[in-house]
Each structure stands twice: as structure tokens, then as C-alpha cells.
Amino acid sequence: MARNKLTEARCKSLAEAGVYGDGDGLWLRVQRSGSKNWIFIYRRGSARVELGLGGYGRGTAPVSLALAREKAEAIRQQLARGEDPRATKAPSAMPKTFGECVEDLLLLKASQLRNAKHLHQWEMTLRDYAKPLHGMPVADVSVDDVVSCLTPHWTERQETADRLRARIAAVIDYARARGLRSAGNPAQWRGLLDKLLPARKDLQRGHHHAADYHHVPAICTGLRASTGVSARAVEFLVLTAARSGEAGCATWSEFDLEKAIWTVPPERMKMQREHRVPLSRRAVDIVRAMKERSMGSYVFSGERDGRPVSDTAMVKALRRASPDKSATLHGLRSSFRDWAGDETQHPREVAEQALAHVVQGVEAAYRRKDALAKRRSLMNDWAAFCSPE
């Protein structure tokens, strides 16, 4: 493969954001902020590996074109010997990249976060939305780089963008604690980014919009017409009146299909208490069907990566099936509660226990059981209403 396509003059003059090749795996990445970083890219099987080689023309240890070529040649020699450059590179020769710090922090978070969906959200924001920063040495990430990364999301998805900012800040703090960066944190909000980005609007967090319970049978019919995992997850959520994190992260070990019981562990419940859910025949059928196509430990897992189905995918499936395009996943619990109160004679406390709401006051002192048999009758009636034969 041709090499030495770039010149020092060309490197200095590049201003348009993009990736420019010197040949045989060596590239110069130019950010929209104007910062420039050397990267080396190679493939092993189906895996694409990107190594950061340092910043060009800036930072505490700028890497010239000649030095970048020396580093690239050293990597090529390692590859030729069958060695893994990621395992053998010296930190002083190849600065730790932001992307590498992301992976280190995610390993740490995996041991700290009890909720698999929360871990998935950390992974998604840092691996996908923060990708423009990945190839940069973590010591060289600047305020301009962070602003450039955040700007595409700041006005369109502000809550997501603010979470992204906070998680970028966490990666930088991790790098500083490891001694990989001596400069301050370019992702801090107060006194820094609040001067450079538009003010955040106060989020309006009213009640979750609930579909009229009269529409739920039509929603279930629409969901059944789809073969996707997200549609099955939403239908299961409807039938169990569960929260999205409870249903979306359900694992096989939580089910006793012979007894038709799903036991949600305390760590995934809002009130940190184990919750037994009686399953209707249709709910059991859904779980059995998912078992036949299972690719991992989650009942409703992504078809490609084995991770739990995302709330975004579930919302899309719901709105495709719903006459009310503003319906929300959490609002389906209200739909169930309205139906139970308006259309049935089931006791109020049984409906509340089906929603895993905590009974308050004197009643709580005397009620120690979970009314499983009564809730089974309620949930069977709800399933019949949702899916009339």
C-alpha cells in the first residue's frame, strides 16, 4: 500500500474536518474545532482497531509527521510479528486515548451499576455520541473538542446532550485520577461550558402521557402484527403492567413458566423490593417464543448485540401500533389502572399491588402477603381485555 502521501505543509494547511491518509494505516484526523490527531487503523478479522498516536502541532508533546511515521512503522512491525500493539505499546510512546479511557471507565461502571439498562445508557452515550473524541489523547482533549462533540445534540436532544457532557466529564476525571492528564476538566458546566453553549431549558416533567385504555386492544393487535423483539417486549409490558426497566432487562432465571410467575429482583424495582408477577397465558407464550430465538441471558435482547432492548426501540414499537402517537411506555401502567378502576370489581389494593405500589398507613402494618392469587385473576382479566379472541 502506498505510503507518505502527506507533507508537513499539507498537514499544517488542513482545515476541513475529516480524516486524511498518509498511507498503510496512518491517518490524520482533523476535528471541526481545528485540533488534529494522528491515528493508526488496522483490522484483525472482522475487528477494526484504532490507536491514537498523539496530537499534531499542539499539546505538551506534539507529534510531527516524521514521528507519526516512526510510530506507525513500529506498529506495522508488531503486527507482522503477530503481536498485539494494544498490549505492548509503551504509554510514553503512545498516549492513552480518550476512547481507551472510556473502555476502562465502563469496566469500572459495570461493577458499580446494578441496573443493566443504566450501564447500557453509559455505553451508548460514550461509545456512540462521544466517538469524535475517541482517537484523541485524553491529555489533549480541549474545551473546543468537547463543544464540537456536544453541539450536534445540544438543541435537538438536550437531556441526552447534558448526560453526554456529564459522562465525558467523568471520563476526564478518571484520566486525571490515573495521572493521564494534568490539565483541568474541559467538560465541566459551571464557569466553563455554560459560557459557550446555549442555556439549558428547564425540563418539563409532568405526568407520562397514557393511552386511553379503550385503545389498548388495538395497540396489542398492532404489536402482534410485528415480529420484532421490541414489539414483543412492549406487549409483555402491557400484559404485566411493568415498568420498562423491569420488563426490558428481564432475564431467563427470573421465570418459572410452569407456575406462570415472573419474580423481579429488588435491584430492578423502584422500591427495592422483590416483586412476583402472575403471568397470563399470553404472557407465558411470549416468553416461550422469545426462548426459541434467544441469543443471550436477556429475554428481550437486541437482535445484534445481545444487550437488553432499549426504551427507544420499545417506544417506536408502541407508537407504530398505537392510534395515539404520543403514548408512553410508563403511561401504559396508568391505562391498566384506569381500566381496573372503571371496568372491574377488583379491589383497589389488588390493582395497586399489581403495579408494585407500596401500601401506606395502618393497612401496611397488617398486609404482609402479596395477594398473588387475587392478582392472577386481575391480570387474566386484563389479558382477556387486551387480546379478545
PDB file of N, CA and C in Angstrom, residues 138-205:
ATOM      1  N   VAL A 138      -6.165  11.571  25.689  1.00  0.00           N
ATOM      2  CA  VAL A 138      -7.031  12.146  26.708  1.00  0.00           C
ATOM      3  C   VAL A 138      -6.397  13.387  27.333  1.00  0.00           C
ATOM      4  N   ALA A 139      -5.066  13.446  27.304  1.00  0.00           N
ATOM      5  CA  ALA A 139      -4.372  14.607  27.871  1.00  0.00           C
ATOM      6  C   ALA A 139      -4.575  15.858  27.031  1.00  0.00           C
ATOM      7  N   ASP A 140      -4.974  15.672  25.776  1.00  0.00           N
ATOM      8  CA  ASP A 140      -5.059  16.812  24.857  1.00  0.00           C
ATOM      9  C   ASP A 140      -6.487  17.261  24.553  1.00  0.00           C
ATOM     10  N   VAL A 141      -7.485  16.580  25.069  1.00  0.00           N
ATOM     11  CA  VAL A 141      -8.874  16.970  24.786  1.00  0.00           C
ATOM     12  C   VAL A 141      -9.111  18.379  25.319  1.00  0.00           C
ATOM     13  N   SER A 142      -9.599  19.257  24.442  1.00  0.00           N
ATOM     14  CA  SER A 142      -9.774  20.662  24.802  1.00  0.00           C
ATOM     15  C   SER A 142     -11.248  21.026  24.939  1.00  0.00           C
ATOM     16  N   VAL A 143     -11.491  22.222  25.432  1.00  0.00           N
ATOM     17  CA  VAL A 143     -12.857  22.729  25.526  1.00  0.00           C
ATOM     18  C   VAL A 143     -13.493  22.770  24.145  1.00  0.00           C
ATOM     19  N   ASP A 144     -12.745  23.208  23.141  1.00  0.00           N
ATOM     20  CA  ASP A 144     -13.266  23.261  21.780  1.00  0.00           C
ATOM     21  C   ASP A 144     -13.679  21.882  21.286  1.00  0.00           C
ATOM     22  N   ASP A 145     -12.894  20.862  21.632  1.00  0.00           N
ATOM     23  CA  ASP A 145     -13.227  19.495  21.221  1.00  0.00           C
ATOM     24  C   ASP A 145     -14.545  19.048  21.842  1.00  0.00           C
ATOM     25  N   VAL A 146     -14.718  19.344  23.129  1.00  0.00           N
ATOM     26  CA  VAL A 146     -15.944  18.949  23.827  1.00  0.00           C
ATOM     27  C   VAL A 146     -17.150  19.690  23.256  1.00  0.00           C
ATOM     28  N   VAL A 147     -17.006  20.992  23.038  1.00  0.00           N
ATOM     29  CA  VAL A 147     -18.104  21.776  22.460  1.00  0.00           C
ATOM     30  C   VAL A 147     -18.477  21.235  21.086  1.00  0.00           C
ATOM     31  N   SER A 148     -17.482  20.907  20.278  1.00  0.00           N
ATOM     32  CA  SER A 148     -17.731  20.355  18.951  1.00  0.00           C
ATOM     33  C   SER A 148     -18.488  19.035  19.032  1.00  0.00           C
ATOM     34  N   CYS A 149     -18.182  18.232  20.036  1.00  0.00           N
ATOM     35  CA  CYS A 149     -18.850  16.941  20.221  1.00  0.00           C
ATOM     36  C   CYS A 149     -20.301  17.124  20.687  1.00  0.00           C
ATOM     37  N   LEU A 150     -20.538  18.110  21.544  1.00  0.00           N
ATOM     38  CA  LEU A 150     -21.863  18.306  22.124  1.00  0.00           C
ATOM     39  C   LEU A 150     -22.824  19.062  21.214  1.00  0.00           C
ATOM     40  N   THR A 151     -22.300  19.977  20.412  1.00  0.00           N
ATOM     41  CA  THR A 151     -23.148  20.891  19.652  1.00  0.00           C
ATOM     42  C   THR A 151     -24.210  20.205  18.791  1.00  0.00           C
ATOM     43  N   PRO A 152     -23.902  19.111  18.055  1.00  0.00           N
ATOM     44  CA  PRO A 152     -24.943  18.493  17.222  1.00  0.00           C
ATOM     45  C   PRO A 152     -26.163  18.005  18.002  1.00  0.00           C
ATOM     46  N   HIS A 153     -26.002  17.772  19.309  1.00  0.00           N
ATOM     47  CA  HIS A 153     -27.089  17.211  20.119  1.00  0.00           C
ATOM     48  C   HIS A 153     -27.737  18.239  21.050  1.00  0.00           C
ATOM     49  N   TRP A 154     -27.096  19.398  21.223  1.00  0.00           N
ATOM     50  CA  TRP A 154     -27.467  20.284  22.317  1.00  0.00           C
ATOM     51  C   TRP A 154     -28.876  20.835  22.199  1.00  0.00           C
ATOM     52  N   THR A 155     -29.313  21.202  21.017  1.00  0.00           N
ATOM     53  CA  THR A 155     -30.645  21.794  20.880  1.00  0.00           C
ATOM     54  C   THR A 155     -31.713  20.755  20.575  1.00  0.00           C
ATOM     55  N   GLU A 156     -31.320  19.651  19.914  1.00  0.00           N
ATOM     56  CA  GLU A 156     -32.311  18.660  19.483  1.00  0.00           C
ATOM     57  C   GLU A 156     -32.665  17.671  20.590  1.00  0.00           C
ATOM     58  N   ARG A 157     -31.682  17.265  21.365  1.00  0.00           N
ATOM     59  CA  ARG A 157     -31.904  16.279  22.433  1.00  0.00           C
ATOM     60  C   ARG A 157     -31.127  16.722  23.661  1.00  0.00           C
ATOM     61  N   GLN A 158     -31.637  17.764  24.293  1.00  0.00           N
ATOM     62  CA  GLN A 158     -30.875  18.445  25.326  1.00  0.00           C
ATOM     63  C   GLN A 158     -30.592  17.573  26.544  1.00  0.00           C
ATOM     64  N   GLU A 159     -31.564  16.803  26.952  1.00  0.00           N
ATOM     65  CA  GLU A 159     -31.334  15.957  28.129  1.00  0.00           C
ATOM     66  C   GLU A 159     -30.246  14.936  27.841  1.00  0.00           C
ATOM     67  N   THR A 160     -30.289  14.321  26.654  1.00  0.00           N
ATOM     68  CA  THR A 160     -29.254  13.368  26.269  1.00  0.00           C
ATOM     69  C   THR A 160     -27.898  14.052  26.185  1.00  0.00           C
ATOM     70  N   ALA A 161     -27.885  15.268  25.613  1.00  0.00           N
ATOM     71  CA  ALA A 161     -26.631  16.005  25.470  1.00  0.00           C
ATOM     72  C   ALA A 161     -26.025  16.339  26.826  1.00  0.00           C
ATOM     73  N   ASP A 162     -26.867  16.680  27.802  1.00  0.00           N
ATOM     74  CA  ASP A 162     -26.339  17.013  29.124  1.00  0.00           C
ATOM     75  C   ASP A 162     -25.795  15.768  29.815  1.00  0.00           C
ATOM     76  N   ARG A 163     -26.456  14.627  29.600  1.00  0.00           N
ATOM     77  CA  ARG A 163     -25.906  13.380  30.139  1.00  0.00           C
ATOM     78  C   ARG A 163     -24.575  13.048  29.474  1.00  0.00           C
ATOM     79  N   LEU A 164     -24.509  13.277  28.166  1.00  0.00           N
ATOM     80  CA  LEU A 164     -23.259  13.051  27.442  1.00  0.00           C
ATOM     81  C   LEU A 164     -22.160  13.931  28.025  1.00  0.00           C
ATOM     82  N   ARG A 165     -22.461  15.212  28.260  1.00  0.00           N
ATOM     83  CA  ARG A 165     -21.468  16.119  28.839  1.00  0.00           C
ATOM     84  C   ARG A 165     -20.975  15.596  30.185  1.00  0.00           C
ATOM     85  N   ALA A 166     -21.915  15.179  31.037  1.00  0.00           N
ATOM     86  CA  ALA A 166     -21.542  14.698  32.367  1.00  0.00           C
ATOM     87  C   ALA A 166     -20.684  13.438  32.282  1.00  0.00           C
ATOM     88  N   ARG A 167     -20.963  12.590  31.305  1.00  0.00           N
ATOM     89  CA  ARG A 167     -20.202  11.340  31.185  1.00  0.00           C
ATOM     90  C   ARG A 167     -18.830  11.582  30.566  1.00  0.00           C
ATOM     91  N   ILE A 168     -18.736  12.557  29.655  1.00  0.00           N
ATOM     92  CA  ILE A 168     -17.417  12.959  29.158  1.00  0.00           C
ATOM     93  C   ILE A 168     -16.593  13.501  30.328  1.00  0.00           C
ATOM     94  N   ALA A 169     -17.228  14.309  31.167  1.00  0.00           N
ATOM     95  CA  ALA A 169     -16.536  14.846  32.343  1.00  0.00           C
ATOM     96  C   ALA A 169     -16.051  13.724  33.252  1.00  0.00           C
ATOM     97  N   ALA A 170     -16.847  12.658  33.379  1.00  0.00           N
ATOM     98  CA  ALA A 170     -16.451  11.525  34.220  1.00  0.00           C
ATOM     99  C   ALA A 170     -15.231  10.814  33.646  1.00  0.00           C
ATOM    100  N   VAL A 171     -15.169  10.691  32.327  1.00  0.00           N
ATOM    101  CA  VAL A 171     -14.003  10.069  31.689  1.00  0.00           C
ATOM    102  C   VAL A 171     -12.752  10.915  31.940  1.00  0.00           C
ATOM    103  N   ILE A 172     -12.894  12.235  31.792  1.00  0.00           N
ATOM    104  CA  ILE A 172     -11.750  13.126  32.019  1.00  0.00           C
ATOM    105  C   ILE A 172     -11.297  13.057  33.483  1.00  0.00           C
ATOM    106  N   ASP A 173     -12.265  13.044  34.405  1.00  0.00           N
ATOM    107  CA  ASP A 173     -11.905  12.934  35.825  1.00  0.00           C
ATOM    108  C   ASP A 173     -11.176  11.620  36.108  1.00  0.00           C
ATOM    109  N   TYR A 174     -11.631  10.544  35.455  1.00  0.00           N
ATOM    110  CA  TYR A 174     -10.968   9.243  35.606  1.00  0.00           C
ATOM    111  C   TYR A 174      -9.513   9.344  35.128  1.00  0.00           C
ATOM    112  N   ALA A 175      -9.327   9.996  33.971  1.00  0.00           N
ATOM    113  CA  ALA A 175      -7.970  10.142  33.431  1.00  0.00           C
ATOM    114  C   ALA A 175      -7.093  10.979  34.359  1.00  0.00           C
ATOM    115  N   ARG A 176      -7.655  12.021  34.939  1.00  0.00           N
ATOM    116  CA  ARG A 176      -6.882  12.862  35.864  1.00  0.00           C
ATOM    117  C   ARG A 176      -6.498  12.064  37.115  1.00  0.00           C
ATOM    118  N   ALA A 177      -7.432  11.241  37.600  1.00  0.00           N
ATOM    119  CA  ALA A 177      -7.137  10.430  38.790  1.00  0.00           C
ATOM    120  C   ALA A 177      -6.047   9.400  38.503  1.00  0.00           C
ATOM    121  N   ARG A 178      -5.988   8.938  37.249  1.00  0.00           N
ATOM    122  CA  ARG A 178      -4.962   7.972  36.855  1.00  0.00           C
ATOM    123  C   ARG A 178      -3.630   8.634  36.512  1.00  0.00           C
ATOM    124  N   GLY A 179      -3.574   9.948  36.561  1.00  0.00           N
ATOM    125  CA  GLY A 179      -2.346  10.649  36.215  1.00  0.00           C
ATOM    126  C   GLY A 179      -2.101  10.743  34.727  1.00  0.00           C
ATOM    127  N   LEU A 180      -3.169  10.549  33.922  1.00  0.00           N
ATOM    128  CA  LEU A 180      -3.030  10.588  32.469  1.00  0.00           C
ATOM    129  C   LEU A 180      -3.269  11.982  31.907  1.00  0.00           C
ATOM    130  N   ARG A 181      -3.706  12.885  32.757  1.00  0.00           N
ATOM    131  CA  ARG A 181      -3.992  14.244  32.317  1.00  0.00           C
ATOM    132  C   ARG A 181      -3.734  15.184  33.487  1.00  0.00           C
ATOM    133  N   SER A 182      -3.032  16.290  33.214  1.00  0.00           N
ATOM    134  CA  SER A 182      -2.744  17.256  34.269  1.00  0.00           C
ATOM    135  C   SER A 182      -3.623  18.498  34.163  1.00  0.00           C
ATOM    136  N   ALA A 183      -4.147  18.780  32.965  1.00  0.00           N
ATOM    137  CA  ALA A 183      -4.998  19.961  32.778  1.00  0.00           C
ATOM    138  C   ALA A 183      -6.359  19.743  33.434  1.00  0.00           C
ATOM    139  N   GLY A 184      -7.153  20.830  33.521  1.00  0.00           N
ATOM    140  CA  GLY A 184      -8.475  20.751  34.134  1.00  0.00           C
ATOM    141  C   GLY A 184      -9.458  19.980  33.277  1.00  0.00           C
ATOM    142  N   ASN A 185     -10.723  19.983  33.714  1.00  0.00           N
ATOM    143  CA  ASN A 185     -11.754  19.218  33.013  1.00  0.00           C
ATOM    144  C   ASN A 185     -12.487  20.118  32.021  1.00  0.00           C
ATOM    145  N   PRO A 186     -12.328  19.881  30.712  1.00  0.00           N
ATOM    146  CA  PRO A 186     -12.963  20.742  29.709  1.00  0.00           C
ATOM    147  C   PRO A 186     -14.453  20.497  29.543  1.00  0.00           C
ATOM    148  N   ALA A 187     -15.012  19.527  30.267  1.00  0.00           N
ATOM    149  CA  ALA A 187     -16.440  19.229  30.146  1.00  0.00           C
ATOM    150  C   ALA A 187     -17.245  19.737  31.336  1.00  0.00           C
ATOM    151  N   GLN A 188     -16.603  20.468  32.251  1.00  0.00           N
ATOM    152  CA  GLN A 188     -17.365  20.985  33.383  1.00  0.00           C
ATOM    153  C   GLN A 188     -18.335  22.060  32.900  1.00  0.00           C
ATOM    154  N   TRP A 189     -19.499  22.116  33.529  1.00  0.00           N
ATOM    155  CA  TRP A 189     -20.541  23.047  33.082  1.00  0.00           C
ATOM    156  C   TRP A 189     -20.365  24.433  33.701  1.00  0.00           C
ATOM    157  N   ARG A 190     -20.400  24.499  35.007  1.00  0.00           N
ATOM    158  CA  ARG A 190     -20.389  25.793  35.687  1.00  0.00           C
ATOM    159  C   ARG A 190     -19.043  26.495  35.501  1.00  0.00           C
ATOM    160  N   GLY A 191     -19.106  27.708  35.002  1.00  0.00           N
ATOM    161  CA  GLY A 191     -17.916  28.504  34.836  1.00  0.00           C
ATOM    162  C   GLY A 191     -17.124  28.199  33.579  1.00  0.00           C
ATOM    163  N   LEU A 192     -17.609  27.259  32.756  1.00  0.00           N
ATOM    164  CA  LEU A 192     -16.870  26.917  31.535  1.00  0.00           C
ATOM    165  C   LEU A 192     -17.836  26.743  30.370  1.00  0.00           C
ATOM    166  N   LEU A 193     -18.445  25.575  30.259  1.00  0.00           N
ATOM    167  CA  LEU A 193     -19.339  25.333  29.125  1.00  0.00           C
ATOM    168  C   LEU A 193     -20.612  26.166  29.194  1.00  0.00           C
ATOM    169  N   ASP A 194     -20.998  26.605  30.405  1.00  0.00           N
ATOM    170  CA  ASP A 194     -22.190  27.454  30.488  1.00  0.00           C
ATOM    171  C   ASP A 194     -21.958  28.813  29.825  1.00  0.00           C
ATOM    172  N   LYS A 195     -20.679  29.145  29.546  1.00  0.00           N
ATOM    173  CA  LYS A 195     -20.362  30.393  28.843  1.00  0.00           C
ATOM    174  C   LYS A 195     -20.307  30.198  27.327  1.00  0.00           C
ATOM    175  N   LEU A 196     -20.290  28.920  26.884  1.00  0.00           N
ATOM    176  CA  LEU A 196     -20.061  28.636  25.470  1.00  0.00           C
ATOM    177  C   LEU A 196     -21.246  27.970  24.778  1.00  0.00           C
ATOM    178  N   LEU A 197     -22.129  27.368  25.543  1.00  0.00           N
ATOM    179  CA  LEU A 197     -23.290  26.687  24.971  1.00  0.00           C
ATOM    180  C   LEU A 197     -24.566  27.410  25.376  1.00  0.00           C
ATOM    181  N   PRO A 198     -25.625  27.322  24.554  1.00  0.00           N
ATOM    182  CA  PRO A 198     -26.893  27.960  24.928  1.00  0.00           C
ATOM    183  C   PRO A 198     -27.395  27.442  26.266  1.00  0.00           C
ATOM    184  N   ALA A 199     -28.046  28.311  27.009  1.00  0.00           N
ATOM    185  CA  ALA A 199     -28.570  27.919  28.324  1.00  0.00           C
ATOM    186  C   ALA A 199     -29.532  26.762  28.173  1.00  0.00           C
ATOM    187  N   ARG A 200     -29.466  25.856  29.123  1.00  0.00           N
ATOM    188  CA  ARG A 200     -30.369  24.710  29.103  1.00  0.00           C
ATOM    189  C   ARG A 200     -31.754  25.135  29.557  1.00  0.00           C
ATOM    190  N   LYS A 201     -32.765  24.652  28.838  1.00  0.00           N
ATOM    191  CA  LYS A 201     -34.141  24.925  29.242  1.00  0.00           C
ATOM    192  C   LYS A 201     -34.513  23.989  30.380  1.00  0.00           C
ATOM    193  N   ASP A 202     -35.338  24.498  31.293  1.00  0.00           N
ATOM    194  CA  ASP A 202     -35.827  23.630  32.361  1.00  0.00           C
ATOM    195  C   ASP A 202     -36.679  22.543  31.751  1.00  0.00           C
ATOM    196  N   LEU A 203     -36.387  21.313  32.140  1.00  0.00           N
ATOM    197  CA  LEU A 203     -37.156  20.198  31.611  1.00  0.00           C
ATOM    198  C   LEU A 203     -38.526  20.138  32.272  1.00  0.00           C
ATOM    199  N   GLN A 204     -39.533  19.976  31.459  1.00  0.00           N
ATOM    200  CA  GLN A 204     -40.892  19.860  31.978  1.00  0.00           C
ATOM    201  C   GLN A 204     -41.219  18.384  32.173  1.00  0.00           C
ATOM    202  N   ARG A 205     -41.319  17.981  33.392  1.00  0.00           N
ATOM    203  CA  ARG A 205     -41.533  16.567  33.687  1.00  0.00           C
ATOM    204  C   ARG A 205     -42.916  16.358  34.297  1.00  0.00           C
TER     205      ARG A 205
END
